[in-house]
Amino acid sequence: MRFDVVTLFPEMFPGYLSQSLLNKAIEDRLVQVVVHDLRDWAQGKHKSVDDRPFGGGPGMVIKVEPVVEGIEAIQPQGAEEAHLVLLSPQGERLTQRVVERLAGHKRLILLCGRYEGFDERVKDILQPEEISVGDYVLNGGEVAAMVLIDTVIRLVPGVLGDERSAEEDSFSRSNRLLEFAQYTRPRDYRGHEVPPVLLSGNHEEIARWRRQQSIDKTAARRADLLADESPDDET
Ligand code: JD8
C-alpha cells in the first residue's frame, strides 16, 4: 500500500512515520509513505501557494495551480494509479466501513489543506473523494491524514503481525462491540483487584465474561452501535 501525502507542512510527518508499527511496516515494505511539499509546485519569485479570497473575508485560500500541477506530477510517480482523497471538514465521515473501502486501493494520494482551504476549482478539476475525520475543527488536513493512514494500515495484510487480526477490532465488519476490560499484574493494586474469573484458567468462562463485558459496555456507552443494522458492505 502506497500513500502520497501532499502538504504545506511536510515536517509534521517524520515523527509520526517513525512510530513502531508503521515504521516496521515501512521497513518490511508493506507500506510506503511519500511526503510531498506543495510549495515545490509554487509559482513566481515568492513561491506563494495561497492568496486572499475573492469577495473578501478573513484568511487565505490555497491557489489552484500548485495543487493541480502537483497532483498531476505525483500521479505518474507510482506504479499504481492512485485514488485521490482530500481531507476536509465537508467530507464523508471516516468510519471503519470507509477505512475498509479505502484499504481496497493500492495507492492513495492524501491532499492536506490549511488556512481557509482550497480554491473550489481544485475540487472541480481533480474530483477528489472528500473525507472528514470527525465533527470538530482541525487547523489543517495533516493530522486527519495521519488518522487515515493509521486506520488503513491496520488492514494491510502483515502489518499487525499474526498475534491479532483487525477483524476482531471494535467497529470492524465482524465486531460492532466495544472492547472488554483488560488487566495485567499486579493482581491487587491499592485494593483494586483483578476480576477472579480472569485468574480461573477456565477459558470458556473467560470468553463468556469478556463477551458479556463488551455487550454491557456497548449498551451503556454506545447503544448506537448496537442499533446499527445497516449492511456491512454498503457501497
Ligand atoms: C483540512 C484547513 C481549517 C478551519 C475552514 C477549512 C478533516 N475533521 C476535520 N476537521 N477539520 C478538518 C480540516 C480542517 C482544515 C483543513 C481539514 C484545511 N482547515 C479549517 C476553519 C475554516 N478551514 C478535518 N479532515
PDB file of C-alpha atoms and ligand atoms in Angstrom:
ATOM      1  CA  MET A   1       0.000   0.000   0.000  1.00  0.00           C
ATOM      2  CA  ARG A   2       1.381   3.398  -1.010  1.00  0.00           C
ATOM      3  CA  PHE A   3       0.367   6.776   0.393  1.00  0.00           C
ATOM      4  CA  ASP A   4       1.436  10.045  -1.234  1.00  0.00           C
ATOM      5  CA  VAL A   5       0.834  12.929   1.177  1.00  0.00           C
ATOM      6  CA  VAL A   6       0.653  16.435  -0.279  1.00  0.00           C
ATOM      7  CA  THR A   7       1.107  19.163   2.339  1.00  0.00           C
ATOM      8  CA  LEU A   8       2.491  22.613   3.100  1.00  0.00           C
ATOM      9  CA  PHE A   9       3.866  21.176   6.369  1.00  0.00           C
ATOM     10  CA  PRO A  10       5.915  18.068   5.426  1.00  0.00           C
ATOM     11  CA  GLU A  11       7.934  18.404   8.664  1.00  0.00           C
ATOM     12  CA  MET A  12       4.867  17.212  10.609  1.00  0.00           C
ATOM     13  CA  PHE A  13       5.236  13.638   9.274  1.00  0.00           C
ATOM     14  CA  PRO A  14       8.638  12.121  10.210  1.00  0.00           C
ATOM     15  CA  GLY A  15       7.759  11.830  13.916  1.00  0.00           C
ATOM     16  CA  TYR A  16       4.543  10.022  13.127  1.00  0.00           C
ATOM     17  CA  LEU A  17       6.149   7.797  10.476  1.00  0.00           C
ATOM     18  CA  SER A  18       8.866   6.643  12.908  1.00  0.00           C
ATOM     19  CA  GLN A  19       6.244   5.181  15.297  1.00  0.00           C
ATOM     20  CA  SER A  20       6.852   1.443  15.830  1.00  0.00           C
ATOM     21  CA  LEU A  21       4.003  -0.315  13.998  1.00  0.00           C
ATOM     22  CA  LEU A  22       4.135   1.953  10.955  1.00  0.00           C
ATOM     23  CA  ASN A  23       7.936   2.100  10.906  1.00  0.00           C
ATOM     24  CA  LYS A  24       8.075  -1.709  10.900  1.00  0.00           C
ATOM     25  CA  ALA A  25       5.506  -1.899   8.077  1.00  0.00           C
ATOM     26  CA  ILE A  26       7.605   0.563   6.061  1.00  0.00           C
ATOM     27  CA  GLU A  27      10.812  -1.409   6.763  1.00  0.00           C
ATOM     28  CA  ASP A  28       9.020  -4.619   5.725  1.00  0.00           C
ATOM     29  CA  ARG A  29       7.966  -2.788   2.516  1.00  0.00           C
ATOM     30  CA  LEU A  30       4.280  -3.460   3.193  1.00  0.00           C
ATOM     31  CA  VAL A  31       3.603   0.284   3.352  1.00  0.00           C
ATOM     32  CA  GLN A  32       5.250   3.186   1.571  1.00  0.00           C
ATOM     33  CA  VAL A  33       4.606   6.824   2.543  1.00  0.00           C
ATOM     34  CA  VAL A  34       5.950   9.568   0.267  1.00  0.00           C
ATOM     35  CA  VAL A  35       5.523  13.108   1.607  1.00  0.00           C
ATOM     36  CA  HIS A  36       5.456  15.923  -0.952  1.00  0.00           C
ATOM     37  CA  ASP A  37       5.836  19.648  -0.221  1.00  0.00           C
ATOM     38  CA  LEU A  38       3.098  21.537  -2.072  1.00  0.00           C
ATOM     39  CA  ARG A  39       5.473  24.504  -2.239  1.00  0.00           C
ATOM     40  CA  ASP A  40       7.558  22.560  -4.797  1.00  0.00           C
ATOM     41  CA  TRP A  41       4.835  23.491  -7.313  1.00  0.00           C
ATOM     42  CA  ALA A  42       4.516  27.119  -6.266  1.00  0.00           C
ATOM     43  CA  GLN A  43       4.997  29.715  -8.986  1.00  0.00           C
ATOM     44  CA  GLY A  44       6.862  33.020  -9.155  1.00  0.00           C
ATOM     45  CA  LYS A  45       9.714  34.578  -7.254  1.00  0.00           C
ATOM     46  CA  HIS A  46       7.856  34.444  -3.940  1.00  0.00           C
ATOM     47  CA  LYS A  47       6.737  30.815  -4.319  1.00  0.00           C
ATOM     48  CA  SER A  48       3.313  31.699  -2.980  1.00  0.00           C
ATOM     49  CA  VAL A  49       0.766  28.919  -2.595  1.00  0.00           C
ATOM     50  CA  ASP A  50      -2.034  30.962  -1.050  1.00  0.00           C
ATOM     51  CA  ASP A  51      -3.839  34.225  -1.779  1.00  0.00           C
ATOM     52  CA  ARG A  52      -6.670  36.413  -0.452  1.00  0.00           C
ATOM     53  CA  PRO A  53     -10.212  35.227  -1.094  1.00  0.00           C
ATOM     54  CA  PHE A  54     -12.205  36.845  -3.915  1.00  0.00           C
ATOM     55  CA  GLY A  55     -15.230  38.526  -2.350  1.00  0.00           C
ATOM     56  CA  GLY A  56     -13.294  39.348   0.767  1.00  0.00           C
ATOM     57  CA  GLY A  57     -13.282  37.755   4.194  1.00  0.00           C
ATOM     58  CA  PRO A  58     -10.689  36.515   6.644  1.00  0.00           C
ATOM     59  CA  GLY A  59      -7.773  34.203   5.985  1.00  0.00           C
ATOM     60  CA  MET A  60      -6.130  32.851   2.893  1.00  0.00           C
ATOM     61  CA  VAL A  61      -7.132  30.352   0.216  1.00  0.00           C
ATOM     62  CA  ILE A  62      -4.748  27.787  -1.330  1.00  0.00           C
ATOM     63  CA  LYS A  63      -4.243  28.547  -5.011  1.00  0.00           C
ATOM     64  CA  VAL A  64      -5.477  26.168  -7.709  1.00  0.00           C
ATOM     65  CA  GLU A  65      -2.347  25.993  -9.915  1.00  0.00           C
ATOM     66  CA  PRO A  66       0.195  24.418  -7.492  1.00  0.00           C
ATOM     67  CA  VAL A  67      -2.349  21.832  -6.361  1.00  0.00           C
ATOM     68  CA  VAL A  68      -3.478  20.723  -9.825  1.00  0.00           C
ATOM     69  CA  GLU A  69       0.076  20.726 -11.197  1.00  0.00           C
ATOM     70  CA  GLY A  70       1.425  18.986  -8.083  1.00  0.00           C
ATOM     71  CA  ILE A  71      -1.152  16.194  -8.240  1.00  0.00           C
ATOM     72  CA  GLU A  72      -0.577  15.806 -11.989  1.00  0.00           C
ATOM     73  CA  ALA A  73       3.164  15.426 -11.312  1.00  0.00           C
ATOM     74  CA  ILE A  74       2.718  12.970  -8.420  1.00  0.00           C
ATOM     75  CA  GLN A  75       0.087  10.726 -10.053  1.00  0.00           C
ATOM     76  CA  PRO A  76       2.541   9.134 -12.568  1.00  0.00           C
ATOM     77  CA  GLN A  77       5.299   8.711  -9.917  1.00  0.00           C
ATOM     78  CA  GLY A  78       3.925   5.387  -8.690  1.00  0.00           C
ATOM     79  CA  ALA A  79       3.380   2.076 -10.454  1.00  0.00           C
ATOM     80  CA  GLU A  80      -0.278   2.047  -9.421  1.00  0.00           C
ATOM     81  CA  GLU A  81      -2.987   4.554 -10.322  1.00  0.00           C
ATOM     82  CA  ALA A  82      -3.790   6.494  -7.150  1.00  0.00           C
ATOM     83  CA  HIS A  83      -7.201   7.270  -5.640  1.00  0.00           C
ATOM     84  CA  LEU A  84      -7.265  10.940  -4.629  1.00  0.00           C
ATOM     85  CA  VAL A  85      -8.536  11.848  -1.146  1.00  0.00           C
ATOM     86  CA  LEU A  86      -8.969  15.397   0.133  1.00  0.00           C
ATOM     87  CA  LEU A  87      -9.142  15.777   3.920  1.00  0.00           C
ATOM     88  CA  SER A  88     -11.867  18.303   4.637  1.00  0.00           C
ATOM     89  CA  PRO A  89     -14.460  19.108   7.312  1.00  0.00           C
ATOM     90  CA  GLN A  90     -17.028  18.840   4.500  1.00  0.00           C
ATOM     91  CA  GLY A  91     -16.115  15.263   3.626  1.00  0.00           C
ATOM     92  CA  GLU A  92     -17.794  11.961   4.345  1.00  0.00           C
ATOM     93  CA  ARG A  93     -17.128  10.911   7.944  1.00  0.00           C
ATOM     94  CA  LEU A  94     -14.303   8.411   8.317  1.00  0.00           C
ATOM     95  CA  THR A  95     -15.852   5.278   9.822  1.00  0.00           C
ATOM     96  CA  GLN A  96     -14.354   1.796   9.951  1.00  0.00           C
ATOM     97  CA  ARG A  97     -16.512   0.923   6.941  1.00  0.00           C
ATOM     98  CA  VAL A  98     -14.934   3.799   4.957  1.00  0.00           C
ATOM     99  CA  VAL A  99     -11.485   2.703   6.189  1.00  0.00           C
ATOM    100  CA  GLU A 100     -12.197  -0.806   4.851  1.00  0.00           C
ATOM    101  CA  ARG A 101     -13.180   0.625   1.473  1.00  0.00           C
ATOM    102  CA  LEU A 102     -10.088   2.892   1.280  1.00  0.00           C
ATOM    103  CA  ALA A 103      -7.848  -0.053   2.209  1.00  0.00           C
ATOM    104  CA  GLY A 104      -9.046  -1.692  -1.014  1.00  0.00           C
ATOM    105  CA  HIS A 105      -6.959   0.769  -3.036  1.00  0.00           C
ATOM    106  CA  LYS A 106      -3.290   0.006  -3.715  1.00  0.00           C
ATOM    107  CA  ARG A 107      -2.365   3.677  -3.650  1.00  0.00           C
ATOM    108  CA  LEU A 108      -3.917   6.794  -2.101  1.00  0.00           C
ATOM    109  CA  ILE A 109      -2.926  10.446  -2.569  1.00  0.00           C
ATOM    110  CA  LEU A 110      -3.853  12.404   0.572  1.00  0.00           C
ATOM    111  CA  LEU A 111      -4.279  16.094  -0.101  1.00  0.00           C
ATOM    112  CA  CYS A 112      -3.920  18.216   3.060  1.00  0.00           C
ATOM    113  CA  GLY A 113      -5.208  21.778   3.160  1.00  0.00           C
ATOM    114  CA  ARG A 114      -4.545  24.666   5.541  1.00  0.00           C
ATOM    115  CA  TYR A 115      -5.989  28.124   6.196  1.00  0.00           C
ATOM    116  CA  GLU A 116      -9.473  28.531   4.660  1.00  0.00           C
ATOM    117  CA  GLY A 117      -8.934  25.501   2.434  1.00  0.00           C
ATOM    118  CA  PHE A 118      -8.556  25.148  -1.339  1.00  0.00           C
ATOM    119  CA  ASP A 119      -9.845  27.216  -4.227  1.00  0.00           C
ATOM    120  CA  GLU A 120     -13.068  25.387  -5.181  1.00  0.00           C
ATOM    121  CA  ARG A 121     -11.695  24.692  -8.667  1.00  0.00           C
ATOM    122  CA  VAL A 122      -9.257  22.163  -7.130  1.00  0.00           C
ATOM    123  CA  LYS A 123     -12.324  20.007  -6.421  1.00  0.00           C
ATOM    124  CA  ASP A 124     -13.968  20.724  -9.813  1.00  0.00           C
ATOM    125  CA  ILE A 125     -10.848  19.700 -11.716  1.00  0.00           C
ATOM    126  CA  LEU A 126      -9.406  16.849  -9.637  1.00  0.00           C
ATOM    127  CA  GLN A 127     -12.706  15.494  -8.269  1.00  0.00           C
ATOM    128  CA  PRO A 128     -11.181  14.055  -5.104  1.00  0.00           C
ATOM    129  CA  GLU A 129     -13.099  11.958  -2.633  1.00  0.00           C
ATOM    130  CA  GLU A 130     -13.585  14.260   0.392  1.00  0.00           C
ATOM    131  CA  ILE A 131     -13.119  12.677   3.824  1.00  0.00           C
ATOM    132  CA  SER A 132     -13.537  14.205   7.297  1.00  0.00           C
ATOM    133  CA  VAL A 133     -12.166  12.514  10.407  1.00  0.00           C
ATOM    134  CA  GLY A 134     -14.868  13.943  12.668  1.00  0.00           C
ATOM    135  CA  ASP A 135     -17.146  16.806  13.560  1.00  0.00           C
ATOM    136  CA  TYR A 136     -14.633  19.184  15.138  1.00  0.00           C
ATOM    137  CA  VAL A 137     -12.333  21.774  13.589  1.00  0.00           C
ATOM    138  CA  LEU A 138      -8.683  20.978  12.916  1.00  0.00           C
ATOM    139  CA  ASN A 139      -6.169  23.581  11.766  1.00  0.00           C
ATOM    140  CA  GLY A 140      -5.367  21.612   8.631  1.00  0.00           C
ATOM    141  CA  GLY A 141      -5.589  18.245   6.913  1.00  0.00           C
ATOM    142  CA  GLU A 142      -2.278  16.801   8.177  1.00  0.00           C
ATOM    143  CA  VAL A 143      -3.483  15.310  11.456  1.00  0.00           C
ATOM    144  CA  ALA A 144      -6.528  13.954   9.591  1.00  0.00           C
ATOM    145  CA  ALA A 145      -4.197  12.339   7.010  1.00  0.00           C
ATOM    146  CA  MET A 146      -2.256  10.676   9.847  1.00  0.00           C
ATOM    147  CA  VAL A 147      -5.536   9.348  11.279  1.00  0.00           C
ATOM    148  CA  LEU A 148      -6.455   7.955   7.873  1.00  0.00           C
ATOM    149  CA  ILE A 149      -3.032   6.306   7.384  1.00  0.00           C
ATOM    150  CA  ASP A 150      -3.141   4.917  10.938  1.00  0.00           C
ATOM    151  CA  THR A 151      -6.520   3.278  10.392  1.00  0.00           C
ATOM    152  CA  VAL A 152      -5.895   1.982   6.860  1.00  0.00           C
ATOM    153  CA  ILE A 153      -2.509   0.349   7.541  1.00  0.00           C
ATOM    154  CA  ARG A 154      -4.085  -1.875  10.224  1.00  0.00           C
ATOM    155  CA  LEU A 155      -5.948  -3.560   7.358  1.00  0.00           C
ATOM    156  CA  VAL A 156      -2.872  -4.113   5.171  1.00  0.00           C
ATOM    157  CA  PRO A 157      -2.060  -7.838   5.362  1.00  0.00           C
ATOM    158  CA  GLY A 158       1.028  -8.480   7.509  1.00  0.00           C
ATOM    159  CA  VAL A 159       1.121  -5.098   9.254  1.00  0.00           C
ATOM    160  CA  LEU A 160      -0.406  -6.269  12.546  1.00  0.00           C
ATOM    161  CA  GLY A 161       1.575  -9.498  12.605  1.00  0.00           C
ATOM    162  CA  ASP A 162      -0.307 -12.656  13.450  1.00  0.00           C
ATOM    163  CA  GLU A 163      -0.854 -12.068  17.155  1.00  0.00           C
ATOM    164  CA  ARG A 164      -4.158 -10.319  16.455  1.00  0.00           C
ATOM    165  CA  SER A 165      -6.384  -9.685  13.486  1.00  0.00           C
ATOM    166  CA  ALA A 166      -8.051  -6.402  12.574  1.00  0.00           C
ATOM    167  CA  GLU A 167     -11.259  -8.412  12.076  1.00  0.00           C
ATOM    168  CA  GLU A 168     -11.521  -8.644  15.860  1.00  0.00           C
ATOM    169  CA  ASP A 169     -11.212  -4.881  16.401  1.00  0.00           C
ATOM    170  CA  SER A 170     -14.182  -2.883  17.617  1.00  0.00           C
ATOM    171  CA  PHE A 171     -16.062  -1.271  14.716  1.00  0.00           C
ATOM    172  CA  SER A 172     -14.824  -3.879  12.226  1.00  0.00           C
ATOM    173  CA  ARG A 173     -17.148  -5.895   9.965  1.00  0.00           C
ATOM    174  CA  SER A 174     -17.375  -8.772  12.397  1.00  0.00           C
ATOM    175  CA  ASN A 175     -17.355  -6.873  15.693  1.00  0.00           C
ATOM    176  CA  ARG A 176     -19.654  -3.964  16.401  1.00  0.00           C
ATOM    177  CA  LEU A 177     -18.935  -4.081  20.162  1.00  0.00           C
ATOM    178  CA  LEU A 178     -16.560  -2.107  22.371  1.00  0.00           C
ATOM    179  CA  GLU A 179     -13.514  -3.874  23.778  1.00  0.00           C
ATOM    180  CA  PHE A 180     -13.732  -5.709  27.102  1.00  0.00           C
ATOM    181  CA  ALA A 181     -11.653  -4.562  30.082  1.00  0.00           C
ATOM    182  CA  GLN A 182      -8.029  -5.743  30.221  1.00  0.00           C
ATOM    183  CA  TYR A 183      -5.809  -6.332  33.265  1.00  0.00           C
ATOM    184  CA  THR A 184      -2.185  -7.218  33.903  1.00  0.00           C
ATOM    185  CA  ARG A 185      -0.064  -7.602  37.050  1.00  0.00           C
ATOM    186  CA  PRO A 186      -0.311  -6.894  39.917  1.00  0.00           C
ATOM    187  CA  ARG A 187      -3.458  -8.800  40.916  1.00  0.00           C
ATOM    188  CA  ASP A 188      -4.182  -6.220  43.617  1.00  0.00           C
ATOM    189  CA  TYR A 189      -3.292  -2.545  43.327  1.00  0.00           C
ATOM    190  CA  ARG A 190      -4.385  -0.424  46.296  1.00  0.00           C
ATOM    191  CA  GLY A 191      -7.323  -2.741  46.885  1.00  0.00           C
ATOM    192  CA  HIS A 192      -8.440  -2.673  43.214  1.00  0.00           C
ATOM    193  CA  GLU A 193      -8.463  -6.360  42.330  1.00  0.00           C
ATOM    194  CA  VAL A 194      -8.417  -8.156  39.000  1.00  0.00           C
ATOM    195  CA  PRO A 195     -11.780  -9.944  38.426  1.00  0.00           C
ATOM    196  CA  PRO A 196     -11.276 -13.526  39.747  1.00  0.00           C
ATOM    197  CA  VAL A 197     -12.705 -15.123  36.570  1.00  0.00           C
ATOM    198  CA  LEU A 198      -9.598 -13.947  34.653  1.00  0.00           C
ATOM    199  CA  LEU A 199      -7.387 -15.865  37.089  1.00  0.00           C
ATOM    200  CA  SER A 200      -9.552 -19.008  36.971  1.00  0.00           C
ATOM    201  CA  GLY A 201      -7.862 -20.640  33.987  1.00  0.00           C
ATOM    202  CA  ASN A 202     -11.322 -21.542  32.655  1.00  0.00           C
ATOM    203  CA  HIS A 203     -11.053 -20.244  29.096  1.00  0.00           C
ATOM    204  CA  GLU A 204     -14.676 -20.883  28.210  1.00  0.00           C
ATOM    205  CA  GLU A 205     -15.844 -18.903  31.237  1.00  0.00           C
ATOM    206  CA  ILE A 206     -13.336 -16.123  30.490  1.00  0.00           C
ATOM    207  CA  ALA A 207     -14.601 -15.842  26.902  1.00  0.00           C
ATOM    208  CA  ARG A 208     -18.217 -15.669  28.132  1.00  0.00           C
ATOM    209  CA  TRP A 209     -17.328 -12.981  30.727  1.00  0.00           C
ATOM    210  CA  ARG A 210     -15.487 -10.889  28.150  1.00  0.00           C
ATOM    211  CA  ARG A 211     -18.337 -11.129  25.645  1.00  0.00           C
ATOM    212  CA  GLN A 212     -20.816 -10.011  28.325  1.00  0.00           C
ATOM    213  CA  GLN A 213     -18.475  -7.146  29.330  1.00  0.00           C
ATOM    214  CA  SER A 214     -18.399  -5.974  25.704  1.00  0.00           C
ATOM    215  CA  ILE A 215     -22.177  -6.132  25.359  1.00  0.00           C
ATOM    216  CA  ASP A 216     -22.833  -4.338  28.681  1.00  0.00           C
ATOM    217  CA  LYS A 217     -20.275  -1.610  27.983  1.00  0.00           C
ATOM    218  CA  THR A 218     -21.586  -1.061  24.456  1.00  0.00           C
ATOM    219  CA  ALA A 219     -25.193  -0.851  25.666  1.00  0.00           C
ATOM    220  CA  ALA A 220     -24.246   1.640  28.401  1.00  0.00           C
ATOM    221  CA  ARG A 221     -21.961   3.884  26.346  1.00  0.00           C
ATOM    222  CA  ARG A 222     -22.620   3.341  22.656  1.00  0.00           C
ATOM    223  CA  ALA A 223     -26.132   1.988  22.183  1.00  0.00           C
ATOM    224  CA  ASP A 224     -25.984   3.483  18.668  1.00  0.00           C
ATOM    225  CA  LEU A 225     -23.518   0.731  17.682  1.00  0.00           C
ATOM    226  CA  LEU A 226     -25.981  -1.988  18.702  1.00  0.00           C
ATOM    227  CA  ALA A 227     -28.827  -0.261  16.851  1.00  0.00           C
ATOM    228  CA  ASP A 228     -26.850  -0.006  13.587  1.00  0.00           C
ATOM    229  CA  GLU A 229     -28.184  -2.849  11.466  1.00  0.00           C
ATOM    230  CA  SER A 230     -27.027  -1.432   8.123  1.00  0.00           C
ATOM    231  CA  PRO A 231     -25.297  -3.910   5.836  1.00  0.00           C
ATOM    232  CA  ASP A 232     -21.536  -4.343   6.178  1.00  0.00           C
ATOM    233  CA  ASP A 233     -20.611  -3.916   2.549  1.00  0.00           C
ATOM    234  CA  GLU A 234     -22.815  -0.988   1.653  1.00  0.00           C
ATOM    235  CA  THR A 235     -21.173   0.850  -1.259  1.00  0.00           C
TER     236      THR A 235
HETATM  237  C1  JD8 B   1      -8.487  20.350   6.328  1.00  0.00           C
HETATM  238  C2  JD8 B   1      -7.917  23.892   6.641  1.00  0.00           C
HETATM  239  C3  JD8 B   1      -9.012  24.540   8.755  1.00  0.00           C
HETATM  240  C4  JD8 B   1     -10.567  25.904   9.817  1.00  0.00           C
HETATM  241  C5  JD8 B   1     -12.005  26.375   7.384  1.00  0.00           C
HETATM  242  C6  JD8 B   1     -11.046  24.593   6.335  1.00  0.00           C
HETATM  243  C7  JD8 B   1     -10.631  16.915   8.255  1.00  0.00           C
HETATM  244  N1  JD8 B   1     -12.457  16.546  10.587  1.00  0.00           N
HETATM  245  C8  JD8 B   1     -11.830  17.705  10.253  1.00  0.00           C
HETATM  246  N2  JD8 B   1     -11.940  18.832  10.933  1.00  0.00           N
HETATM  247  N3  JD8 B   1     -11.224  19.780  10.357  1.00  0.00           N
HETATM  248  C9  JD8 B   1     -10.605  19.275   9.268  1.00  0.00           C
HETATM  249  C10 JD8 B   1      -9.780  20.078   8.373  1.00  0.00           C
HETATM  250  C11 JD8 B   1      -9.633  21.453   8.649  1.00  0.00           C
HETATM  251  C12 JD8 B   1      -8.923  22.243   7.750  1.00  0.00           C
HETATM  252  C13 JD8 B   1      -8.356  21.704   6.597  1.00  0.00           C
HETATM  253  C14 JD8 B   1      -9.195  19.540   7.219  1.00  0.00           C
HETATM  254  C15 JD8 B   1      -7.726  22.761   5.912  1.00  0.00           C
HETATM  255  N4  JD8 B   1      -8.647  23.579   7.745  1.00  0.00           N
HETATM  256  C16 JD8 B   1     -10.454  24.972   8.681  1.00  0.00           C
HETATM  257  C17 JD8 B   1     -11.857  26.698   9.798  1.00  0.00           C
HETATM  258  C18 JD8 B   1     -12.031  27.377   8.486  1.00  0.00           C
HETATM  259  N5  JD8 B   1     -10.800  25.564   7.363  1.00  0.00           N
HETATM  260  C19 JD8 B   1     -10.981  17.929   9.186  1.00  0.00           C
HETATM  261  N6  JD8 B   1     -10.351  16.093   7.522  1.00  0.00           N
END
